[in-house]
């Protein structure tokens, strides 16, 4: 079982990370702005389905590392921490950049939008690395069944992704002109994202097997 404290922390961190401007949710925003609410929601479902692959890989890979090799665990831990700090730096460095909505859509058909979202997600290696760095921080090895804990956390992350990304797409469809008039939104969200990622990176680096 996942400790409730860990679960609440995971939900809060995941919500902020889903909300922060990034390639996926900006793409969903674009679908809502340039096509329709349904297009944004279907694209979100495609992106979220790809997370099943990353969650499964992280769950079974990390469970073996937890149980067999302290050296391997530490290597992954420090690489993961370094990656989190790197993307925190990237978020802070580019905090003043404006939203780039120049995304070309290949098709208006819902099946193609879903498939494209799925492929975009599973072919992004940064998502796999991020899950390897992110999920284990909220797992309690003393509670047993590490893979199931990670799969559960991945499921929670997917639900939050659907809710947040779909909301962003619908909001983009309804309030596109308002969003584009407020470039500081990106700056504040990137600063907040940097803070969250730095905190998670430090927590990971100090964690024990």
Short mmCIF file of N, CA and C in Angstrom, two decimals, residues 13-185:
data_model
loop_
_atom_site.label_atom_id
_atom_site.label_comp_id
_atom_site.label_asym_id
_atom_site.label_seq_id
_atom_site.Cartn_x
_atom_site.Cartn_y
_atom_site.Cartn_z
N UNK A 13 2.49 17.38 -6.46
CA UNK A 13 3.62 17.58 -7.38
C UNK A 13 3.22 17.29 -8.82
N UNK A 14 2.46 16.21 -9.01
CA UNK A 14 2.04 15.83 -10.36
C UNK A 14 1.12 16.88 -10.98
N UNK A 15 0.23 17.43 -10.16
CA UNK A 15 -0.68 18.45 -10.65
C UNK A 15 0.09 19.67 -11.16
N UNK A 16 1.08 20.10 -10.39
CA UNK A 16 1.88 21.25 -10.79
C UNK A 16 2.67 20.96 -12.07
N UNK A 17 3.22 19.75 -12.14
CA UNK A 17 4.02 19.39 -13.32
C UNK A 17 3.15 19.26 -14.57
N UNK A 18 1.92 18.75 -14.40
CA UNK A 18 1.00 18.67 -15.54
C UNK A 18 0.58 20.07 -16.01
N UNK A 19 0.44 20.98 -15.05
CA UNK A 19 -0.04 22.32 -15.36
C UNK A 19 1.04 23.19 -15.98
N UNK A 20 2.31 22.94 -15.62
CA UNK A 20 3.41 23.78 -16.11
C UNK A 20 3.55 23.66 -17.63
N UNK A 21 3.81 24.77 -18.31
CA UNK A 21 3.94 24.75 -19.78
C UNK A 21 5.03 23.79 -20.25
N UNK A 22 4.70 22.93 -21.18
CA UNK A 22 5.65 21.98 -21.75
C UNK A 22 5.19 21.59 -23.14
N UNK A 23 5.99 20.81 -23.87
CA UNK A 23 5.64 20.46 -25.25
C UNK A 23 4.26 19.80 -25.39
N UNK A 24 3.92 18.88 -24.46
CA UNK A 24 2.67 18.14 -24.60
C UNK A 24 1.45 19.01 -24.34
N UNK A 25 1.45 19.72 -23.19
CA UNK A 25 0.23 20.49 -22.91
C UNK A 25 0.10 21.73 -23.80
N UNK A 26 1.23 22.26 -24.29
CA UNK A 26 1.14 23.35 -25.26
C UNK A 26 0.56 22.82 -26.58
N UNK A 27 0.92 21.58 -26.92
CA UNK A 27 0.35 20.97 -28.12
C UNK A 27 -1.16 20.78 -27.97
N UNK A 28 -1.59 20.32 -26.79
CA UNK A 28 -3.02 20.16 -26.52
C UNK A 28 -3.71 21.53 -26.57
N UNK A 29 -3.07 22.54 -25.99
CA UNK A 29 -3.61 23.90 -26.03
C UNK A 29 -3.82 24.34 -27.48
N UNK A 30 -2.84 24.02 -28.31
CA UNK A 30 -2.93 24.39 -29.73
C UNK A 30 -4.11 23.71 -30.40
N UNK A 31 -4.34 22.44 -30.07
CA UNK A 31 -5.47 21.72 -30.65
C UNK A 31 -6.78 22.39 -30.28
N UNK A 32 -6.89 22.81 -29.02
CA UNK A 32 -8.10 23.49 -28.58
C UNK A 32 -8.29 24.83 -29.26
N UNK A 33 -7.18 25.55 -29.47
CA UNK A 33 -7.26 26.88 -30.05
C UNK A 33 -7.52 26.84 -31.55
N UNK A 34 -6.91 25.89 -32.23
CA UNK A 34 -6.99 25.88 -33.69
C UNK A 34 -8.05 24.93 -34.25
N UNK A 35 -8.53 23.99 -33.41
CA UNK A 35 -9.51 23.03 -33.91
C UNK A 35 -10.77 23.04 -33.07
N UNK A 36 -10.81 22.18 -32.04
CA UNK A 36 -12.02 22.08 -31.24
C UNK A 36 -11.71 21.50 -29.87
N UNK A 37 -12.69 21.56 -28.97
CA UNK A 37 -12.54 20.96 -27.65
C UNK A 37 -12.32 19.45 -27.77
N UNK A 38 -13.09 18.84 -28.66
CA UNK A 38 -12.98 17.38 -28.84
C UNK A 38 -11.59 17.00 -29.33
N UNK A 39 -11.03 17.79 -30.22
CA UNK A 39 -9.69 17.51 -30.74
C UNK A 39 -8.66 17.56 -29.61
N UNK A 40 -8.81 18.53 -28.72
CA UNK A 40 -7.89 18.67 -27.59
C UNK A 40 -8.01 17.47 -26.64
N UNK A 41 -9.22 17.04 -26.38
CA UNK A 41 -9.44 15.92 -25.46
C UNK A 41 -8.92 14.61 -26.05
N UNK A 42 -9.18 14.38 -27.34
CA UNK A 42 -8.71 13.16 -27.99
C UNK A 42 -7.18 13.13 -28.03
N UNK A 43 -6.56 14.26 -28.30
CA UNK A 43 -5.10 14.35 -28.30
C UNK A 43 -4.56 14.04 -26.91
N UNK A 44 -5.23 14.55 -25.88
CA UNK A 44 -4.84 14.27 -24.49
C UNK A 44 -4.90 12.77 -24.20
N UNK A 45 -5.95 12.11 -24.65
CA UNK A 45 -6.09 10.67 -24.42
C UNK A 45 -4.97 9.90 -25.11
N UNK A 46 -4.57 10.33 -26.30
CA UNK A 46 -3.46 9.69 -26.99
C UNK A 46 -2.16 9.84 -26.24
N UNK A 47 -1.88 11.07 -25.79
CA UNK A 47 -0.67 11.32 -25.01
C UNK A 47 -0.66 10.50 -23.73
N UNK A 48 -1.80 10.44 -23.06
CA UNK A 48 -1.89 9.74 -21.77
C UNK A 48 -1.74 8.24 -21.94
N UNK A 49 -2.27 7.68 -23.02
CA UNK A 49 -2.11 6.25 -23.27
C UNK A 49 -0.64 5.87 -23.36
N UNK A 50 0.17 6.74 -23.94
CA UNK A 50 1.61 6.48 -24.02
C UNK A 50 2.26 6.34 -22.66
N UNK A 51 1.67 6.95 -21.64
CA UNK A 51 2.24 6.86 -20.29
C UNK A 51 2.15 5.45 -19.71
N UNK A 52 1.26 4.63 -20.25
CA UNK A 52 1.17 3.24 -19.79
C UNK A 52 2.49 2.53 -20.05
N UNK A 53 3.09 2.77 -21.21
CA UNK A 53 4.37 2.16 -21.56
C UNK A 53 5.46 2.62 -20.60
N UNK A 54 5.53 3.92 -20.37
CA UNK A 54 6.57 4.46 -19.50
C UNK A 54 6.39 3.99 -18.05
N UNK A 55 5.14 3.93 -17.59
CA UNK A 55 4.87 3.48 -16.23
C UNK A 55 5.29 2.03 -16.04
N UNK A 56 4.93 1.18 -17.00
CA UNK A 56 5.29 -0.24 -16.91
C UNK A 56 6.80 -0.43 -16.91
N UNK A 57 7.49 0.28 -17.78
CA UNK A 57 8.95 0.16 -17.86
C UNK A 57 9.59 0.63 -16.57
N UNK A 58 9.11 1.74 -16.05
CA UNK A 58 9.67 2.27 -14.80
C UNK A 58 9.38 1.34 -13.63
N UNK A 59 8.17 0.82 -13.56
CA UNK A 59 7.77 -0.02 -12.44
C UNK A 59 8.62 -1.28 -12.35
N UNK A 60 8.76 -2.00 -13.43
CA UNK A 60 9.46 -3.27 -13.38
C UNK A 60 10.98 -3.08 -13.40
N UNK A 61 11.46 -2.04 -14.04
CA UNK A 61 12.89 -1.78 -14.03
C UNK A 61 13.38 -1.33 -12.67
N UNK A 62 12.70 -0.36 -12.09
CA UNK A 62 13.11 0.16 -10.80
C UNK A 62 12.92 -0.89 -9.70
N UNK A 63 11.91 -1.73 -9.79
CA UNK A 63 11.70 -2.74 -8.74
C UNK A 63 12.89 -3.68 -8.65
N UNK A 64 13.47 -4.04 -9.79
CA UNK A 64 14.65 -4.91 -9.80
C UNK A 64 15.84 -4.18 -9.18
N UNK A 65 16.01 -2.91 -9.53
CA UNK A 65 17.12 -2.12 -8.97
C UNK A 65 16.96 -1.99 -7.47
N UNK A 66 15.74 -1.73 -6.99
CA UNK A 66 15.50 -1.62 -5.56
C UNK A 66 15.92 -2.88 -4.82
N UNK A 67 15.65 -4.02 -5.40
CA UNK A 67 15.78 -5.29 -4.70
C UNK A 67 17.13 -5.97 -4.86
N UNK A 68 17.93 -5.59 -5.84
CA UNK A 68 19.14 -6.37 -6.13
C UNK A 68 20.46 -5.63 -6.01
N UNK A 69 20.51 -4.37 -6.37
CA UNK A 69 21.81 -3.72 -6.47
C UNK A 69 21.80 -2.30 -5.93
N UNK A 70 22.53 -2.10 -4.83
CA UNK A 70 22.63 -0.76 -4.27
C UNK A 70 23.44 0.16 -5.19
N UNK A 71 24.49 -0.39 -5.83
CA UNK A 71 25.30 0.42 -6.75
C UNK A 71 24.45 0.90 -7.92
N UNK A 72 23.70 -0.03 -8.52
CA UNK A 72 22.85 0.33 -9.65
C UNK A 72 21.79 1.35 -9.22
N UNK A 73 21.24 1.15 -8.03
CA UNK A 73 20.25 2.08 -7.51
C UNK A 73 20.83 3.48 -7.39
N UNK A 74 22.04 3.56 -6.83
CA UNK A 74 22.68 4.87 -6.64
C UNK A 74 23.00 5.54 -7.98
N UNK A 75 23.41 4.73 -8.97
CA UNK A 75 23.70 5.30 -10.30
C UNK A 75 22.44 5.94 -10.88
N UNK A 76 21.35 5.17 -10.86
CA UNK A 76 20.09 5.68 -11.39
C UNK A 76 19.61 6.88 -10.58
N UNK A 77 19.79 6.79 -9.25
CA UNK A 77 19.36 7.88 -8.38
C UNK A 77 20.05 9.19 -8.72
N UNK A 78 21.39 9.14 -8.85
CA UNK A 78 22.13 10.37 -9.11
C UNK A 78 21.92 10.88 -10.54
N UNK A 79 21.80 9.94 -11.50
CA UNK A 79 21.49 10.36 -12.87
C UNK A 79 20.11 11.01 -12.90
N UNK A 80 19.16 10.40 -12.21
CA UNK A 80 17.81 10.97 -12.16
C UNK A 80 17.79 12.33 -11.51
N UNK A 81 18.53 12.47 -10.40
CA UNK A 81 18.59 13.76 -9.71
C UNK A 81 19.22 14.83 -10.62
N UNK A 82 20.29 14.44 -11.31
CA UNK A 82 20.96 15.38 -12.22
C UNK A 82 20.02 15.80 -13.35
N UNK A 83 19.24 14.85 -13.86
CA UNK A 83 18.30 15.17 -14.93
C UNK A 83 17.22 16.14 -14.44
N UNK A 84 16.69 15.89 -13.23
CA UNK A 84 15.67 16.78 -12.68
C UNK A 84 16.21 18.20 -12.50
N UNK A 85 17.44 18.29 -12.01
CA UNK A 85 18.06 19.61 -11.84
C UNK A 85 18.31 20.29 -13.19
N UNK A 86 18.65 19.48 -14.19
CA UNK A 86 18.90 20.02 -15.54
C UNK A 86 17.62 20.62 -16.13
N UNK A 87 16.50 19.88 -16.04
CA UNK A 87 15.28 20.42 -16.63
C UNK A 87 14.72 21.56 -15.78
N UNK A 88 15.05 21.58 -14.47
CA UNK A 88 14.70 22.73 -13.64
C UNK A 88 15.44 23.97 -14.15
N UNK A 89 16.73 23.78 -14.46
CA UNK A 89 17.54 24.88 -15.00
C UNK A 89 16.97 25.35 -16.33
N UNK A 90 16.58 24.41 -17.19
CA UNK A 90 16.02 24.77 -18.49
C UNK A 90 14.73 25.58 -18.33
N UNK A 91 13.87 25.16 -17.39
CA UNK A 91 12.62 25.88 -17.16
C UNK A 91 12.89 27.31 -16.69
N UNK A 92 13.88 27.45 -15.80
CA UNK A 92 14.20 28.78 -15.29
C UNK A 92 14.88 29.64 -16.36
N UNK A 93 15.77 29.02 -17.12
CA UNK A 93 16.51 29.75 -18.15
C UNK A 93 15.58 30.36 -19.19
N UNK A 94 14.56 29.60 -19.58
CA UNK A 94 13.66 30.05 -20.64
C UNK A 94 12.32 30.55 -20.09
N UNK A 95 12.34 31.03 -18.86
CA UNK A 95 11.11 31.46 -18.20
C UNK A 95 10.44 32.66 -18.89
N UNK A 96 11.23 33.46 -19.61
CA UNK A 96 10.69 34.66 -20.24
C UNK A 96 10.24 34.45 -21.68
N UNK A 97 10.38 33.22 -22.19
CA UNK A 97 9.97 32.97 -23.57
C UNK A 97 8.45 32.96 -23.69
N UNK A 98 7.96 33.46 -24.80
CA UNK A 98 6.52 33.48 -25.04
C UNK A 98 6.04 32.11 -25.51
N UNK A 99 4.74 31.90 -25.35
CA UNK A 99 4.14 30.66 -25.85
C UNK A 99 4.37 30.53 -27.35
N UNK A 100 4.83 29.35 -27.75
CA UNK A 100 5.02 29.08 -29.18
C UNK A 100 3.89 28.18 -29.64
N UNK A 101 2.93 28.74 -30.34
CA UNK A 101 1.77 27.97 -30.77
C UNK A 101 1.82 27.64 -32.26
N UNK A 102 3.02 27.71 -32.83
CA UNK A 102 3.18 27.44 -34.27
C UNK A 102 3.32 25.95 -34.53
N UNK A 103 2.34 25.21 -34.11
CA UNK A 103 2.35 23.76 -34.31
C UNK A 103 1.43 23.42 -35.48
N UNK A 104 1.96 22.72 -36.44
CA UNK A 104 1.16 22.34 -37.60
C UNK A 104 0.47 21.02 -37.32
N UNK A 105 -0.81 20.96 -37.63
CA UNK A 105 -1.60 19.75 -37.40
C UNK A 105 -1.65 18.91 -38.66
N UNK A 106 -1.36 17.63 -38.52
CA UNK A 106 -1.30 16.75 -39.68
C UNK A 106 -2.68 16.33 -40.15
N UNK A 107 -3.67 16.29 -39.24
CA UNK A 107 -5.01 15.84 -39.63
C UNK A 107 -6.03 16.29 -38.61
N UNK A 108 -7.27 16.46 -39.09
CA UNK A 108 -8.36 16.83 -38.19
C UNK A 108 -9.17 15.62 -37.76
N UNK A 109 -8.83 14.46 -38.26
CA UNK A 109 -9.56 13.25 -37.91
C UNK A 109 -9.17 12.79 -36.50
N UNK A 110 -10.14 12.41 -35.72
CA UNK A 110 -9.91 12.09 -34.31
C UNK A 110 -9.00 10.88 -34.12
N UNK A 111 -9.11 9.88 -34.98
CA UNK A 111 -8.25 8.70 -34.84
C UNK A 111 -6.79 9.07 -35.07
N UNK A 112 -6.57 9.91 -36.06
CA UNK A 112 -5.19 10.31 -36.35
C UNK A 112 -4.63 11.18 -35.24
N UNK A 113 -5.48 12.03 -34.66
CA UNK A 113 -5.04 12.86 -33.55
C UNK A 113 -4.66 12.00 -32.34
N UNK A 114 -5.49 10.98 -32.07
CA UNK A 114 -5.20 10.08 -30.95
C UNK A 114 -3.89 9.34 -31.19
N UNK A 115 -3.73 8.78 -32.38
CA UNK A 115 -2.53 8.01 -32.70
C UNK A 115 -1.28 8.90 -32.65
N UNK A 116 -1.40 10.11 -33.14
CA UNK A 116 -0.27 11.02 -33.13
C UNK A 116 0.14 11.37 -31.70
N UNK A 117 -0.85 11.61 -30.84
CA UNK A 117 -0.55 11.89 -29.44
C UNK A 117 0.16 10.72 -28.77
N UNK A 118 -0.31 9.50 -29.06
CA UNK A 118 0.30 8.30 -28.49
C UNK A 118 1.75 8.15 -28.93
N UNK A 119 1.99 8.29 -30.24
CA UNK A 119 3.35 8.14 -30.77
C UNK A 119 4.27 9.24 -30.24
N UNK A 120 3.76 10.47 -30.18
CA UNK A 120 4.57 11.57 -29.64
C UNK A 120 5.07 11.26 -28.24
N UNK A 121 4.22 10.63 -27.45
CA UNK A 121 4.58 10.35 -26.06
C UNK A 121 5.57 9.20 -25.94
N UNK A 122 5.28 8.06 -26.58
CA UNK A 122 6.14 6.89 -26.38
C UNK A 122 7.50 7.05 -27.05
N UNK A 123 7.61 7.94 -28.03
CA UNK A 123 8.89 8.14 -28.69
C UNK A 123 9.72 9.26 -28.06
N UNK A 124 9.24 9.77 -26.95
CA UNK A 124 9.98 10.81 -26.23
C UNK A 124 10.77 10.16 -25.08
N UNK A 125 12.08 9.95 -25.25
CA UNK A 125 12.86 9.26 -24.21
C UNK A 125 12.93 10.03 -22.90
N UNK A 126 12.71 11.34 -22.95
CA UNK A 126 12.76 12.12 -21.72
C UNK A 126 11.64 11.74 -20.76
N UNK A 127 10.51 11.27 -21.32
CA UNK A 127 9.40 10.86 -20.46
C UNK A 127 9.79 9.62 -19.65
N UNK A 128 10.46 8.65 -20.31
CA UNK A 128 10.91 7.46 -19.61
C UNK A 128 11.90 7.81 -18.51
N UNK A 129 12.86 8.66 -18.84
CA UNK A 129 13.87 9.06 -17.86
C UNK A 129 13.20 9.80 -16.70
N UNK A 130 12.23 10.65 -17.02
CA UNK A 130 11.55 11.40 -15.98
C UNK A 130 10.78 10.46 -15.04
N UNK A 131 10.08 9.48 -15.60
CA UNK A 131 9.34 8.55 -14.76
C UNK A 131 10.28 7.75 -13.86
N UNK A 132 11.44 7.36 -14.41
CA UNK A 132 12.42 6.64 -13.60
C UNK A 132 12.92 7.49 -12.45
N UNK A 133 13.00 8.80 -12.66
CA UNK A 133 13.48 9.70 -11.62
C UNK A 133 12.37 10.11 -10.65
N UNK A 134 11.14 10.19 -11.16
CA UNK A 134 10.04 10.79 -10.39
C UNK A 134 9.28 9.79 -9.52
N UNK A 135 8.82 8.70 -10.10
CA UNK A 135 7.95 7.77 -9.37
C UNK A 135 8.59 7.16 -8.12
N UNK A 136 9.86 6.73 -8.16
CA UNK A 136 10.44 6.05 -6.99
C UNK A 136 10.49 6.91 -5.73
N UNK A 137 10.45 8.22 -5.88
CA UNK A 137 10.52 9.09 -4.71
C UNK A 137 9.31 8.95 -3.80
N UNK A 138 8.23 8.43 -4.34
CA UNK A 138 6.99 8.33 -3.58
C UNK A 138 6.65 6.88 -3.25
N UNK A 139 7.63 5.99 -3.43
CA UNK A 139 7.45 4.57 -3.14
C UNK A 139 8.11 4.24 -1.81
N UNK A 140 7.41 3.47 -1.00
CA UNK A 140 7.96 3.00 0.27
C UNK A 140 8.29 1.52 0.13
N UNK A 141 9.58 1.20 0.04
CA UNK A 141 9.97 -0.20 -0.18
C UNK A 141 9.57 -1.10 0.98
N UNK A 142 9.45 -0.52 2.17
CA UNK A 142 9.07 -1.32 3.34
C UNK A 142 7.63 -1.81 3.25
N UNK A 143 6.83 -1.14 2.42
CA UNK A 143 5.42 -1.53 2.27
C UNK A 143 5.24 -2.69 1.31
N UNK A 144 6.32 -3.06 0.60
CA UNK A 144 6.28 -4.21 -0.31
C UNK A 144 5.61 -3.90 -1.64
N UNK A 145 5.69 -4.88 -2.55
CA UNK A 145 5.08 -4.81 -3.88
C UNK A 145 5.38 -3.47 -4.57
N UNK A 146 6.66 -3.21 -4.75
CA UNK A 146 7.11 -1.95 -5.37
C UNK A 146 6.51 -1.75 -6.76
N UNK A 147 6.50 -2.77 -7.64
CA UNK A 147 5.91 -2.55 -8.97
C UNK A 147 4.47 -2.07 -8.91
N UNK A 148 3.67 -2.68 -8.00
CA UNK A 148 2.26 -2.27 -7.91
C UNK A 148 2.12 -0.85 -7.39
N UNK A 149 2.98 -0.46 -6.45
CA UNK A 149 2.96 0.92 -5.97
C UNK A 149 3.24 1.89 -7.12
N UNK A 150 4.23 1.56 -7.95
CA UNK A 150 4.60 2.44 -9.04
C UNK A 150 3.53 2.48 -10.13
N UNK A 151 2.91 1.33 -10.40
CA UNK A 151 1.83 1.29 -11.37
C UNK A 151 0.65 2.12 -10.89
N UNK A 152 0.36 2.04 -9.58
CA UNK A 152 -0.71 2.84 -9.00
C UNK A 152 -0.42 4.32 -9.14
N UNK A 153 0.82 4.71 -8.82
CA UNK A 153 1.21 6.11 -8.96
C UNK A 153 1.13 6.56 -10.42
N UNK A 154 1.55 5.67 -11.33
CA UNK A 154 1.45 5.99 -12.75
C UNK A 154 0.01 6.18 -13.18
N UNK A 155 -0.89 5.35 -12.63
CA UNK A 155 -2.31 5.49 -12.93
C UNK A 155 -2.86 6.82 -12.44
N UNK A 156 -2.46 7.21 -11.23
CA UNK A 156 -2.89 8.51 -10.69
C UNK A 156 -2.37 9.65 -11.56
N UNK A 157 -1.11 9.53 -11.99
CA UNK A 157 -0.51 10.55 -12.85
C UNK A 157 -1.28 10.65 -14.17
N UNK A 158 -1.69 9.51 -14.71
CA UNK A 158 -2.43 9.52 -15.98
C UNK A 158 -3.79 10.19 -15.82
N UNK A 159 -4.47 9.91 -14.71
CA UNK A 159 -5.78 10.54 -14.47
C UNK A 159 -5.62 12.05 -14.37
N UNK A 160 -4.60 12.49 -13.62
CA UNK A 160 -4.35 13.92 -13.49
C UNK A 160 -4.01 14.55 -14.84
N UNK A 161 -3.25 13.81 -15.65
CA UNK A 161 -2.89 14.31 -16.98
C UNK A 161 -4.12 14.52 -17.84
N UNK A 162 -5.03 13.55 -17.82
CA UNK A 162 -6.27 13.67 -18.61
C UNK A 162 -7.06 14.89 -18.14
N UNK A 163 -7.22 15.04 -16.84
CA UNK A 163 -8.03 16.15 -16.30
C UNK A 163 -7.39 17.50 -16.63
N UNK A 164 -6.09 17.62 -16.34
CA UNK A 164 -5.41 18.92 -16.52
C UNK A 164 -5.26 19.28 -17.99
N UNK A 165 -4.76 18.33 -18.79
CA UNK A 165 -4.55 18.61 -20.22
C UNK A 165 -5.86 18.91 -20.93
N UNK A 166 -6.92 18.13 -20.63
CA UNK A 166 -8.21 18.38 -21.26
C UNK A 166 -8.74 19.76 -20.88
N UNK A 167 -8.55 20.12 -19.61
CA UNK A 167 -8.98 21.45 -19.15
C UNK A 167 -8.22 22.55 -19.87
N UNK A 168 -6.91 22.33 -20.07
CA UNK A 168 -6.11 23.31 -20.80
C UNK A 168 -6.61 23.46 -22.23
N UNK A 169 -6.90 22.32 -22.88
CA UNK A 169 -7.39 22.36 -24.25
C UNK A 169 -8.73 23.07 -24.37
N UNK A 170 -9.65 22.77 -23.43
CA UNK A 170 -10.96 23.41 -23.44
C UNK A 170 -10.82 24.91 -23.15
N UNK A 171 -9.96 25.25 -22.17
CA UNK A 171 -9.74 26.66 -21.85
C UNK A 171 -9.14 27.39 -23.03
N UNK A 172 -8.22 26.72 -23.74
CA UNK A 172 -7.62 27.32 -24.92
C UNK A 172 -8.66 27.61 -25.99
N UNK A 173 -9.62 26.71 -26.11
CA UNK A 173 -10.67 26.90 -27.09
C UNK A 173 -11.59 28.06 -26.72
N UNK A 174 -11.84 28.23 -25.42
CA UNK A 174 -12.76 29.26 -24.96
C UNK A 174 -12.10 30.63 -24.76
N UNK A 175 -10.83 30.58 -24.33
CA UNK A 175 -10.18 31.83 -23.91
C UNK A 175 -8.85 32.06 -24.62
N UNK A 176 -8.73 31.63 -25.85
CA UNK A 176 -7.44 31.72 -26.54
C UNK A 176 -6.90 33.15 -26.59
N UNK A 177 -7.73 34.08 -26.89
CA UNK A 177 -7.26 35.47 -26.99
C UNK A 177 -6.78 35.99 -25.64
N UNK A 178 -7.45 35.60 -24.56
CA UNK A 178 -7.04 36.05 -23.22
C UNK A 178 -5.69 35.48 -22.83
N UNK A 179 -5.46 34.22 -23.14
CA UNK A 179 -4.19 33.58 -22.80
C UNK A 179 -3.02 34.25 -23.53
N UNK A 180 -3.24 34.55 -24.78
CA UNK A 180 -2.16 35.15 -25.57
C UNK A 180 -1.85 36.57 -25.14
N UNK A 181 -2.77 37.22 -24.43
CA UNK A 181 -2.54 38.58 -23.96
C UNK A 181 -1.76 38.62 -22.65
N UNK A 182 -1.47 37.46 -22.06
CA UNK A 182 -0.81 37.41 -20.75
C UNK A 182 0.45 36.55 -20.82
N UNK A 183 1.52 37.06 -21.42
CA UNK A 183 2.76 36.28 -21.55
C UNK A 183 3.41 35.93 -20.23
N UNK A 184 3.09 36.67 -19.15
CA UNK A 184 3.71 36.40 -17.85
C UNK A 184 3.26 35.07 -17.25
N UNK A 185 2.17 34.51 -17.77
CA UNK A 185 1.72 33.21 -17.28
C UNK A 185 2.84 32.17 -17.42
#
